PDB file of C-alpha atoms in Angstrom:
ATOM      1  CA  UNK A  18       0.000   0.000   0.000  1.00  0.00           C
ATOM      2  CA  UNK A  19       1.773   3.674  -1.458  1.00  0.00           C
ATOM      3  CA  UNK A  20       2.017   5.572   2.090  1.00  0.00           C
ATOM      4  CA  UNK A  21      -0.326   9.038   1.594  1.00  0.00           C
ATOM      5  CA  UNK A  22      -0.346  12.826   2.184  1.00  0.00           C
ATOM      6  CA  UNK A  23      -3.250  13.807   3.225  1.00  0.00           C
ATOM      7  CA  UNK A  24      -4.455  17.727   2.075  1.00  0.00           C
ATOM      8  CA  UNK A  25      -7.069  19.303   4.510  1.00  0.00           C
ATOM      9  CA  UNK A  26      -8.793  21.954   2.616  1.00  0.00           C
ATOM     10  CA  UNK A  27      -9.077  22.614  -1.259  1.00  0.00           C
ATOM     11  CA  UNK A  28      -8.761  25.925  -1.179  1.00  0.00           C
ATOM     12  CA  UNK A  29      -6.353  27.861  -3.425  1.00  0.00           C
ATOM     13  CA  UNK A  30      -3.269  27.248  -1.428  1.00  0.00           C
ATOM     14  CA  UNK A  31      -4.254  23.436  -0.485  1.00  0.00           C
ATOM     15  CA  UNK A  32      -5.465  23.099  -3.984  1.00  0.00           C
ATOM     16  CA  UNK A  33      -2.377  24.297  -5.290  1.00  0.00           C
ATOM     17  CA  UNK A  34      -0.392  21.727  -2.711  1.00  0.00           C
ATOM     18  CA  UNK A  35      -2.081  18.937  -4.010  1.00  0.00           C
ATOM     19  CA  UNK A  36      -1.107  19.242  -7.547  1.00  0.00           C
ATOM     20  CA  UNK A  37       2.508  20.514  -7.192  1.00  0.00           C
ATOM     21  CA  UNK A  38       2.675  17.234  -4.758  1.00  0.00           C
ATOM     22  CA  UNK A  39       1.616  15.038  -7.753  1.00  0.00           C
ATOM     23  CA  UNK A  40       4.675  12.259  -8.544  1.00  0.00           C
ATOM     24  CA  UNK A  41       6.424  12.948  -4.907  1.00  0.00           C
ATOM     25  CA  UNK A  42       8.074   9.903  -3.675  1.00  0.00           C
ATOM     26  CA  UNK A  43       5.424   7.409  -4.806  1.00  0.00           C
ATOM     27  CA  UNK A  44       2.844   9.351  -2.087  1.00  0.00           C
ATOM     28  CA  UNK A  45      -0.858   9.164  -3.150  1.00  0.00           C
ATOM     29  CA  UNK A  46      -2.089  12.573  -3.031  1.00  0.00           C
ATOM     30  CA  UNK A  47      -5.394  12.374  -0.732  1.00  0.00           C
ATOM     31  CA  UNK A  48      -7.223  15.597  -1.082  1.00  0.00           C
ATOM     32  CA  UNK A  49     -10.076  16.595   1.658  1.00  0.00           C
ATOM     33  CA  UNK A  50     -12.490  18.817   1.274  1.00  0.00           C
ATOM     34  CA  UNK A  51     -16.133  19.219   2.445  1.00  0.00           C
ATOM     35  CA  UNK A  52     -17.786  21.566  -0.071  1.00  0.00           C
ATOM     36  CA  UNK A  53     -19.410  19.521  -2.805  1.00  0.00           C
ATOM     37  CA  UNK A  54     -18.670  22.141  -5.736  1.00  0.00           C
ATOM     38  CA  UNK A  55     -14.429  21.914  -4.522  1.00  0.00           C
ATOM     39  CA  UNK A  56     -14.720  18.188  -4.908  1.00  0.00           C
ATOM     40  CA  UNK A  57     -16.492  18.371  -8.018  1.00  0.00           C
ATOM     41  CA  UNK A  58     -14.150  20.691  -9.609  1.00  0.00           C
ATOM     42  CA  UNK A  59     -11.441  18.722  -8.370  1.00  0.00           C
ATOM     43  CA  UNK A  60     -12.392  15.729  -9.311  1.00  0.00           C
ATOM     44  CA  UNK A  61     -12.956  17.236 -12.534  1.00  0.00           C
ATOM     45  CA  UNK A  62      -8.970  18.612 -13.012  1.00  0.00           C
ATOM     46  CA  UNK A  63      -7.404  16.328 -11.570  1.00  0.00           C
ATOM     47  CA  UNK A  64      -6.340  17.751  -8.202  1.00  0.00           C
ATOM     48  CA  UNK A  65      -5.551  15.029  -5.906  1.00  0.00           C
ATOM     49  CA  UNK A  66      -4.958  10.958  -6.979  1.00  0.00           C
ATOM     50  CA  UNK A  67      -8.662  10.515  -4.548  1.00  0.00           C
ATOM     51  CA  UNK A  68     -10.981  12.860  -2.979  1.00  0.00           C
ATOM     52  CA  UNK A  69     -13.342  12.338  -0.242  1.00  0.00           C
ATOM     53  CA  UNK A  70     -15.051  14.489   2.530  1.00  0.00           C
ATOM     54  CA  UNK A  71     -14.396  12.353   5.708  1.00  0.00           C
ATOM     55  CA  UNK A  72     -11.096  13.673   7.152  1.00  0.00           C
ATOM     56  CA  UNK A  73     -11.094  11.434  10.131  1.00  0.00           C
ATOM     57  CA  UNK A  74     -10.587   8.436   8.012  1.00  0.00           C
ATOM     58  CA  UNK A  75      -8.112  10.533   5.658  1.00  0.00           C
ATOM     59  CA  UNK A  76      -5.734  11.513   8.575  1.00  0.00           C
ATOM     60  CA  UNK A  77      -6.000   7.698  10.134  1.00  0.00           C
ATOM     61  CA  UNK A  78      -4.185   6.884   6.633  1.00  0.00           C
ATOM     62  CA  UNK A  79      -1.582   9.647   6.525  1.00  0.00           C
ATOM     63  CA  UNK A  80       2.021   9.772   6.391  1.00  0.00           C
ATOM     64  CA  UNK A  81       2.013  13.611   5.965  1.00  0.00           C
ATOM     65  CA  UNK A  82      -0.944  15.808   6.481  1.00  0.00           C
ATOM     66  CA  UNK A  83      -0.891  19.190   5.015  1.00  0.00           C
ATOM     67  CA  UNK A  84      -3.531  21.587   7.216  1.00  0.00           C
ATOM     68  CA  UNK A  85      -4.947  24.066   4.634  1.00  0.00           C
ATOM     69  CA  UNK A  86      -7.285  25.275   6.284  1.00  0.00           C
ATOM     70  CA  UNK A  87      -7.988  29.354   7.946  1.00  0.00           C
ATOM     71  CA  UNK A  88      -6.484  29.498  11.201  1.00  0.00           C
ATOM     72  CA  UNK A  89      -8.919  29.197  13.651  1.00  0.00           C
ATOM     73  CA  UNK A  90     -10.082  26.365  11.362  1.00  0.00           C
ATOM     74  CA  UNK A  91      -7.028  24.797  11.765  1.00  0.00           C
ATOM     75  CA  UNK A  92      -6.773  25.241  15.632  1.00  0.00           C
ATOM     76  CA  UNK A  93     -10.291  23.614  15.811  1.00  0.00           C
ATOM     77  CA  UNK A  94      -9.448  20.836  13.538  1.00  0.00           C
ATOM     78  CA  UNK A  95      -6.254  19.738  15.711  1.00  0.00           C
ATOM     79  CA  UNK A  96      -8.439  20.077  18.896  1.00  0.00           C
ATOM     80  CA  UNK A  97     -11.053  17.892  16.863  1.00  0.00           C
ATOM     81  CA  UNK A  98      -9.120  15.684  15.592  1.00  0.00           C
ATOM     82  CA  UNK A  99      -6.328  15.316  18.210  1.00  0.00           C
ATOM     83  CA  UNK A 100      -6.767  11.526  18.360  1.00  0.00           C
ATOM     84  CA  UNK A 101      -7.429  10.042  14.611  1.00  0.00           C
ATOM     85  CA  UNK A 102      -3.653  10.660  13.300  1.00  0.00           C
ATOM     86  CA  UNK A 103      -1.786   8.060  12.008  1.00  0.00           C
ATOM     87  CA  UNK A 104       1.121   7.025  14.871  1.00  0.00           C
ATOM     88  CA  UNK A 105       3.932   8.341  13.545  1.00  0.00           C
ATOM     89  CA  UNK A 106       3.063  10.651  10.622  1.00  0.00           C
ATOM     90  CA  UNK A 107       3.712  13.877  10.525  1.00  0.00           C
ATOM     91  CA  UNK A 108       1.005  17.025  10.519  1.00  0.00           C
ATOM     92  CA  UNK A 109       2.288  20.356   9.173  1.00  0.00           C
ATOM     93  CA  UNK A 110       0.228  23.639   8.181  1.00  0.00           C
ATOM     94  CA  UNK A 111       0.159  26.264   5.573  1.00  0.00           C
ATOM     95  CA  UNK A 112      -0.814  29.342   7.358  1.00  0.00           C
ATOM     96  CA  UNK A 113       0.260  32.863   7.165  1.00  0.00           C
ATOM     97  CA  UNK A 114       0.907  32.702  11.527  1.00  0.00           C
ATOM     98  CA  UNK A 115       2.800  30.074  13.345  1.00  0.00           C
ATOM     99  CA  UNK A 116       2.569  31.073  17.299  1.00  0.00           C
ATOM    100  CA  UNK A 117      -0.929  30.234  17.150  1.00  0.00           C
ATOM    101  CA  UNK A 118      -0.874  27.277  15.016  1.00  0.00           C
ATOM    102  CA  UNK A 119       2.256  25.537  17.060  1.00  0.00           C
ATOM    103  CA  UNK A 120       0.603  26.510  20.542  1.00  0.00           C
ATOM    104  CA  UNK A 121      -2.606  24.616  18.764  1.00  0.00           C
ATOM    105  CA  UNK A 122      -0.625  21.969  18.410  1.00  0.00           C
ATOM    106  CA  UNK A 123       0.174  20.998  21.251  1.00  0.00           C
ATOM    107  CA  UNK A 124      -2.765  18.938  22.034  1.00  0.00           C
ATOM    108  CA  UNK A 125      -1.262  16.128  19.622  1.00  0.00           C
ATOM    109  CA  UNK A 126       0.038  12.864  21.168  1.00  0.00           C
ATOM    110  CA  UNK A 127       3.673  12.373  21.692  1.00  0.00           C
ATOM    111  CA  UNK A 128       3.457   9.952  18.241  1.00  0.00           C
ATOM    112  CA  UNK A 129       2.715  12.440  16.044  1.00  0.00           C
ATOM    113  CA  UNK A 130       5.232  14.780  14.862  1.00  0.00           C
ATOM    114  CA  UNK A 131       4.171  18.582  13.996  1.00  0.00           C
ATOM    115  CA  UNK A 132       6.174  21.402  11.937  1.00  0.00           C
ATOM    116  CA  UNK A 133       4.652  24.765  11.578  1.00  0.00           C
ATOM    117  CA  UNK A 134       5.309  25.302   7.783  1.00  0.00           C
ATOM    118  CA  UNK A 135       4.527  28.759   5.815  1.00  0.00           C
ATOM    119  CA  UNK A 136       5.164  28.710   1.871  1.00  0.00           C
ATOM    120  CA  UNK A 137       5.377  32.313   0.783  1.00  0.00           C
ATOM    121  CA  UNK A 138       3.120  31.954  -2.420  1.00  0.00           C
ATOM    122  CA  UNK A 139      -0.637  32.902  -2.658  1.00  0.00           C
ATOM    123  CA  UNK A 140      -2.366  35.096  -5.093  1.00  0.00           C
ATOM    124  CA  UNK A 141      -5.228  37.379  -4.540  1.00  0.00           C
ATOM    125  CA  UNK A 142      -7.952  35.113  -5.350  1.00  0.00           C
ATOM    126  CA  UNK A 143      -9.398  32.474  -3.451  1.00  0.00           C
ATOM    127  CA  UNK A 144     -10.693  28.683  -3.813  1.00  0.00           C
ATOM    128  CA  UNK A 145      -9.814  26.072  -5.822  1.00  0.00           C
ATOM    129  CA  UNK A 146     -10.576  27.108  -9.175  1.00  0.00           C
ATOM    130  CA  UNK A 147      -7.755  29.177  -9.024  1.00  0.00           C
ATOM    131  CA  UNK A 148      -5.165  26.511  -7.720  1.00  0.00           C
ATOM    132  CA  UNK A 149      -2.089  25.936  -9.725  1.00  0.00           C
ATOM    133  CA  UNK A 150       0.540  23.852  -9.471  1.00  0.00           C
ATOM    134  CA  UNK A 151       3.493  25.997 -10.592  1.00  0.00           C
ATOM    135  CA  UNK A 152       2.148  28.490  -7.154  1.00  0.00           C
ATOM    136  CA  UNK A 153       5.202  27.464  -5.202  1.00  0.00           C
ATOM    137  CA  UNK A 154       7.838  27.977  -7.403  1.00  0.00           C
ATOM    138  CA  UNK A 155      10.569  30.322  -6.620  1.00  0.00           C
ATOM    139  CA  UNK A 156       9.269  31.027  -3.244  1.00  0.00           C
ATOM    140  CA  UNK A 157      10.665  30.648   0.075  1.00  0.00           C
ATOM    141  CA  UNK A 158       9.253  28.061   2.498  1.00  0.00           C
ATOM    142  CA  UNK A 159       9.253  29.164   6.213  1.00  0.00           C
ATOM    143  CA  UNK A 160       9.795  26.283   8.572  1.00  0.00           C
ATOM    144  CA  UNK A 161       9.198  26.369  12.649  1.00  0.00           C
ATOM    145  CA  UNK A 162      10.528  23.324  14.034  1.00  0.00           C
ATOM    146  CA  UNK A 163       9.038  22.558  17.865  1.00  0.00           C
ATOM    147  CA  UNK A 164      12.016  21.339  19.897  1.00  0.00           C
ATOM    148  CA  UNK A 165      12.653  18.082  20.020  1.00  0.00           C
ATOM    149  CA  UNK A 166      11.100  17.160  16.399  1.00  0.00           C
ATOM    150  CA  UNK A 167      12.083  14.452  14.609  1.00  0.00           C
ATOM    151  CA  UNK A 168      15.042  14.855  12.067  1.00  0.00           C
ATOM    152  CA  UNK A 169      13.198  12.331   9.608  1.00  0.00           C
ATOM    153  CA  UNK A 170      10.312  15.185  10.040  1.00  0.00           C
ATOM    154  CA  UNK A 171      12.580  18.080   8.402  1.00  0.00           C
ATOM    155  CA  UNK A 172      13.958  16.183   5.934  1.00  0.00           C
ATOM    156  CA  UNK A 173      10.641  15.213   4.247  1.00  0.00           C
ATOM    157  CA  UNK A 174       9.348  18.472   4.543  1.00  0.00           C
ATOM    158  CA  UNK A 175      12.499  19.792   2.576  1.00  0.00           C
ATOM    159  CA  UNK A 176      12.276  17.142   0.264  1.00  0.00           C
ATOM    160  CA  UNK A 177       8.476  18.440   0.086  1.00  0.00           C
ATOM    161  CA  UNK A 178       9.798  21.777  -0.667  1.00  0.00           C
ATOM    162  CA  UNK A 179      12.030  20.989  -2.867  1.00  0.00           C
ATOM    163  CA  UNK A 180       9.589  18.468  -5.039  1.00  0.00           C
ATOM    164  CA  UNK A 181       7.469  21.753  -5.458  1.00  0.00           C
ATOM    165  CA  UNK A 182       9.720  23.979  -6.441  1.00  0.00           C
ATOM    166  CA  UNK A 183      10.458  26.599  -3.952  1.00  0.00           C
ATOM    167  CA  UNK A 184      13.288  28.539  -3.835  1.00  0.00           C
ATOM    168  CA  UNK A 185      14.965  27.532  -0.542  1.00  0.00           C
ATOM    169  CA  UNK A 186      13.626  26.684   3.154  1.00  0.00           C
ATOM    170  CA  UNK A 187      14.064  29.127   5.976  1.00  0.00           C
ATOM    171  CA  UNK A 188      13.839  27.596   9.566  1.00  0.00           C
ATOM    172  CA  UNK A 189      12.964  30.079  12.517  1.00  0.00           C
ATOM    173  CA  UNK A 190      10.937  30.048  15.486  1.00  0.00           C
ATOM    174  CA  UNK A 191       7.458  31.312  15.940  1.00  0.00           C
ATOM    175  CA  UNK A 192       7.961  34.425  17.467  1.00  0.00           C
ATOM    176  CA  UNK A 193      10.176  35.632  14.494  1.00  0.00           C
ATOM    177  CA  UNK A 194       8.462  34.414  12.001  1.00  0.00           C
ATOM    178  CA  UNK A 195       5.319  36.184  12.782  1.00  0.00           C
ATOM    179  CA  UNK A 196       7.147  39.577  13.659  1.00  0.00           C
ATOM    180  CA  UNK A 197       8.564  39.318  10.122  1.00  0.00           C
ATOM    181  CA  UNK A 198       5.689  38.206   8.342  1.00  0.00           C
ATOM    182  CA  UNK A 199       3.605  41.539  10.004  1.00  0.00           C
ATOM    183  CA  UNK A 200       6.362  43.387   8.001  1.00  0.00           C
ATOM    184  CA  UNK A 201       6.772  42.062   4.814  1.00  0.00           C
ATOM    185  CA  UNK A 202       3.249  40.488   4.415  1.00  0.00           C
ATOM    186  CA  UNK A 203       0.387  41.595   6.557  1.00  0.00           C
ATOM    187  CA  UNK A 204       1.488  45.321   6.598  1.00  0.00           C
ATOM    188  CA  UNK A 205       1.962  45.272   2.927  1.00  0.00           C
ATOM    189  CA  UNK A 206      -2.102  43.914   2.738  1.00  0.00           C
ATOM    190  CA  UNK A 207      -3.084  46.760   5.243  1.00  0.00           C
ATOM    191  CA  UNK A 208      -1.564  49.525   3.156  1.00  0.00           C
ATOM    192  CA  UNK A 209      -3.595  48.396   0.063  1.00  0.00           C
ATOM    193  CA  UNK A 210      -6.449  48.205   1.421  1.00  0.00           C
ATOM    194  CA  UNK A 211      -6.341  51.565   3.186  1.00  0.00           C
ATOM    195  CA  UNK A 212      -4.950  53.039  -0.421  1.00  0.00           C
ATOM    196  CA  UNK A 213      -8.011  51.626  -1.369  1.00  0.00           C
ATOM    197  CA  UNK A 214     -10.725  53.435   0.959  1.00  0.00           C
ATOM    198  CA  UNK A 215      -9.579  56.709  -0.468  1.00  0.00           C
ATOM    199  CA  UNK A 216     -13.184  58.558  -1.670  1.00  0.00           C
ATOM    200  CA  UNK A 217     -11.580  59.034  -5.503  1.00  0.00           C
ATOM    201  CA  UNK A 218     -10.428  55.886  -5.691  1.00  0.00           C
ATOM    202  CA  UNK A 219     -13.284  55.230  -8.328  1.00  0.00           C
ATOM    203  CA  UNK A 220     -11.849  58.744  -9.906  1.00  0.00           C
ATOM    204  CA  UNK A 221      -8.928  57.436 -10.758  1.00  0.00           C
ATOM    205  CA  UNK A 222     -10.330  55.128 -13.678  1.00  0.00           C
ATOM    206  CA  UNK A 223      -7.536  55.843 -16.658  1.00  0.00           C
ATOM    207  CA  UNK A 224      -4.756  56.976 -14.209  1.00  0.00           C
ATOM    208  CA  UNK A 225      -3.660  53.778 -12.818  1.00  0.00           C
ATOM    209  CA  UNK A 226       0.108  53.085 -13.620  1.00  0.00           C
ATOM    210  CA  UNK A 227       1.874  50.219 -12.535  1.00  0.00           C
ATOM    211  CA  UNK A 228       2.834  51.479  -9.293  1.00  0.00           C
ATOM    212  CA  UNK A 229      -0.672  51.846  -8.427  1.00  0.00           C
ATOM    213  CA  UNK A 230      -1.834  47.992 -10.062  1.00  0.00           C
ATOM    214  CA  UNK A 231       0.950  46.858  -8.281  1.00  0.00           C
ATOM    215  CA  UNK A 232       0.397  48.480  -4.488  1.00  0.00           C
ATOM    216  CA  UNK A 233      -3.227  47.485  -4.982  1.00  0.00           C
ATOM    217  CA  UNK A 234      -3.165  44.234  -6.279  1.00  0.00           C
ATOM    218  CA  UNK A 235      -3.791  42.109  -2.813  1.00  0.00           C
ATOM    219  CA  UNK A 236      -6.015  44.671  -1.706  1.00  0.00           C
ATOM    220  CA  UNK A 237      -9.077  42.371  -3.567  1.00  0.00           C
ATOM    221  CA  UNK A 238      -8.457  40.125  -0.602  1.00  0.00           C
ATOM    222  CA  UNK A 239     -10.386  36.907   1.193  1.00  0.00           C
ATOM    223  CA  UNK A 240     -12.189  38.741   3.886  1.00  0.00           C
ATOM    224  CA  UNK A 241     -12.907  36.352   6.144  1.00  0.00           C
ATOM    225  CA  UNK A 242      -8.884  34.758   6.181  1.00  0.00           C
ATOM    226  CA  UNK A 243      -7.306  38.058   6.458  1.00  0.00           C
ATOM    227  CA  UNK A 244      -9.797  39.474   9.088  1.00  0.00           C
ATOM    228  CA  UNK A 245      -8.095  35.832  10.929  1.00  0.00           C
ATOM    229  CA  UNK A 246      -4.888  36.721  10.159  1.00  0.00           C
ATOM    230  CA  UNK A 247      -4.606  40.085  11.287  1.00  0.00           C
ATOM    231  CA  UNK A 248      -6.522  39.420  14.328  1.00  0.00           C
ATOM    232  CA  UNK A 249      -4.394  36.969  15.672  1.00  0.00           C
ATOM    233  CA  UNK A 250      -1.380  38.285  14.852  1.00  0.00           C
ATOM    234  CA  UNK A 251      -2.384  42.087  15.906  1.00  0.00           C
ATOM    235  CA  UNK A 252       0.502  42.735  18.886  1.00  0.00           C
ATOM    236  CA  UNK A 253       3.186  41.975  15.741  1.00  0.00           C
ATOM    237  CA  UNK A 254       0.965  44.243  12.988  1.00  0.00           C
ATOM    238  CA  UNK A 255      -0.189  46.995  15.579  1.00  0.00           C
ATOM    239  CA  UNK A 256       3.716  47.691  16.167  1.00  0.00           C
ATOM    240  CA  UNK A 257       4.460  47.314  12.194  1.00  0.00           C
ATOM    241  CA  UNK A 258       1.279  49.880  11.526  1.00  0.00           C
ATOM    242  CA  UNK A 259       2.693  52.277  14.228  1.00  0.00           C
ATOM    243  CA  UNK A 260       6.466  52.058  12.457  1.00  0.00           C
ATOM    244  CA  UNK A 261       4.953  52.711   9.132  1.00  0.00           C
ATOM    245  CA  UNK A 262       2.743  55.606  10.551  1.00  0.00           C
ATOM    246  CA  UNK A 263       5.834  57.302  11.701  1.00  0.00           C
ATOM    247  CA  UNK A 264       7.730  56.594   8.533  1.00  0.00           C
ATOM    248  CA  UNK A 265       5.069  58.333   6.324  1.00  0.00           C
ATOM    249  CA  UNK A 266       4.834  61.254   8.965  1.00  0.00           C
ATOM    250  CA  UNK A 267       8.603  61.796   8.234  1.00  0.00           C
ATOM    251  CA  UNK A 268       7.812  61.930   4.881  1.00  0.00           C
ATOM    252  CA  UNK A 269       4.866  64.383   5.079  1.00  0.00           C
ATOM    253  CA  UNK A 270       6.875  66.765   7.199  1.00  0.00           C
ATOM    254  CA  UNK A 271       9.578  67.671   4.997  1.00  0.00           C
ATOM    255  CA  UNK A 272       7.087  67.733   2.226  1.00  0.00           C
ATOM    256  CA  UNK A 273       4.935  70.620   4.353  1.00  0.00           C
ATOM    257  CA  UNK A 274       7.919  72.321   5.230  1.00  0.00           C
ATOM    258  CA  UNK A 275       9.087  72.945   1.464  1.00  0.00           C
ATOM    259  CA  UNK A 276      12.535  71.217   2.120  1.00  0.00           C
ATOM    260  CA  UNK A 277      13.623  69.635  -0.989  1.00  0.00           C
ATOM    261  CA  UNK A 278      17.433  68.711   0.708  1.00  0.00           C
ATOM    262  CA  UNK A 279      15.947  67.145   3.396  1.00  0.00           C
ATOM    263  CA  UNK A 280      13.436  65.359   1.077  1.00  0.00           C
ATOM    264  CA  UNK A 281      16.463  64.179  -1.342  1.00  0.00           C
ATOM    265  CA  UNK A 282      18.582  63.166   1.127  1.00  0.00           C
ATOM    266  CA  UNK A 283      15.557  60.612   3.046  1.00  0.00           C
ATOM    267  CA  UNK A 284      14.575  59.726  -0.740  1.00  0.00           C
ATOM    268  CA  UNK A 285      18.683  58.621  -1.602  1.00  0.00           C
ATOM    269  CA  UNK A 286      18.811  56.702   2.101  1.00  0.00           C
ATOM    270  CA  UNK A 287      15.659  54.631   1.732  1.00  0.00           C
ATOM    271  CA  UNK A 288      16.064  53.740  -2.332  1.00  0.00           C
ATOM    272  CA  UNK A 289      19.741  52.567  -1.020  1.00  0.00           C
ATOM    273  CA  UNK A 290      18.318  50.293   1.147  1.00  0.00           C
ATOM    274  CA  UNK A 291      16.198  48.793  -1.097  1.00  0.00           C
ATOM    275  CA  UNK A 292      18.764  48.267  -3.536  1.00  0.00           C
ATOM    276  CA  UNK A 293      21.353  46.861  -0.832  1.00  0.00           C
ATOM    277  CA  UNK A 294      18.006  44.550  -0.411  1.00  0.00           C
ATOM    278  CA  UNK A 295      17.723  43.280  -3.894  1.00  0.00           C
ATOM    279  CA  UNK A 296      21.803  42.204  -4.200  1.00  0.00           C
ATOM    280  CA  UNK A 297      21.787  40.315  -0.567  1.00  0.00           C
TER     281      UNK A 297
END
């Protein structure tokens, strides 16, 4: 019998998991969903090697169980579920915070192995009808080892990584990895949106440039998984938001007070940066 990875949740990202996983070591790809119109379209493209809506059973199977669901979803299911793993597989996540998912996880028995994971791909559309399998590559995949883990554990999850196409695989712990992520992800959501609630943003039909498309883009966001994401992750983003806030102020200031030196010099130090960024 082909040992299996179980995906929990069809979604864009778990979607998107289940086809880039296609060919990996021999696995059958079990993919878990418990909308009838996912499975259906799944079915239908070929997500997963079998489908079915009973995750209990699914997880009692697994080697490797990707949890693809929203966070609190995915707190709930471990609770839920705490008992039905396989002895000895291996449960890792896909969400966009790890404290909260890795605390979660505590409730698993001693036999099953967790690893907070994080690939940094997504798009700005939901569901599985916009899954693809090619999501992954060229991205970083964040990795938050519990101590103790298994070595095995790592491995396959590199190996996972590495089957899908990603770029490299970052380990850190929790804490960092969700300070970070308030910087370079969340914040970056928060600032479209807000560009967004401007009252001529519908004036500005015919003006957009690339800059704009570009800051904008994730601002046509899943509601419901951001509003999650934010929310439990708000001590990290609250400090990121105030950071930014004073940032911009700086900005604003020596644009009030007329001071073009001032305003070249900030302008030089801050495009530096970036472009220090890009050759690191």
């Amino acid at each position: 019998m082909p040992k299996q990875i179980a995906i929990i949740g069809l979604g864009l990202i778990g979607g998107s998991m289940a086809m880039a996983l296609k060919g990996f070591e021999e696995f059958e790809i079990v993919g878990v969903d418990t909308d009838p119109a996912t499975l259906d379209f799944a079915a239908g493209h070929g997500v997963a090697d079998r489908l079915t809506d009973d995750a209990g059973a699914a997880i009692a199977g697994a080697d490797l169980v990707f949890l693809c669901l929203r966070p609190k979803g995915i707190v709930d299911f471990l609770h839920a579920h705490r008992d039905d793993f396989k002895p000895g597989a291996l449960v890792t996540d896909v969400c966009g915070i790890k404290t909260a998912i890795v605390d979660a996880a505590a409730v698993l028995p001693p036999q099953v192995g967790f690893i907070g994971g994080h690939p940094m791909a997504g798009k700005e559309t939901s569901g599985v009808f916009h899954a693809d399998g090619k999501l992954f590559q060229g991205a970083h995949y964040i990795l938050t080892p519990r101590p103790g883990h298994r070595p095995e554990h790592l491995d396959l999850l590199r190996r996972v990584a590495a089957h899908i196409g990603c770029r490299d695989v970052v380990e850190t712990t929790t804490q960092k990895h969700d300070a970070i992520i308030a910087y370079t992800s969340q914040v970056m959501h928060i600032l479209a949106v807000a560009v967004c609630d401007d009252p001529d943003l519908f004036e500005c039909r015919g003006f957009e440039g690339g800059s704009f498309r570009d800051c904008t883009r994730v601002a046509a966001l899943d509601v419901p998984l951001w509003t999650q994401l934010f929310s439990m992750n708000a001590p990290a983003l609250t400090k990121v938001i105030r950071d930014l806030e004073d940032n911009l102020r700086a900005y604003r200031l020596v644009l009030e007070r007329g001071d073009t030196a001032a305003l070249t010099q900030k302008l030089a130090w801050s495009a530096d940066r970036k472009r220090r960024m890009n050759l690191e």
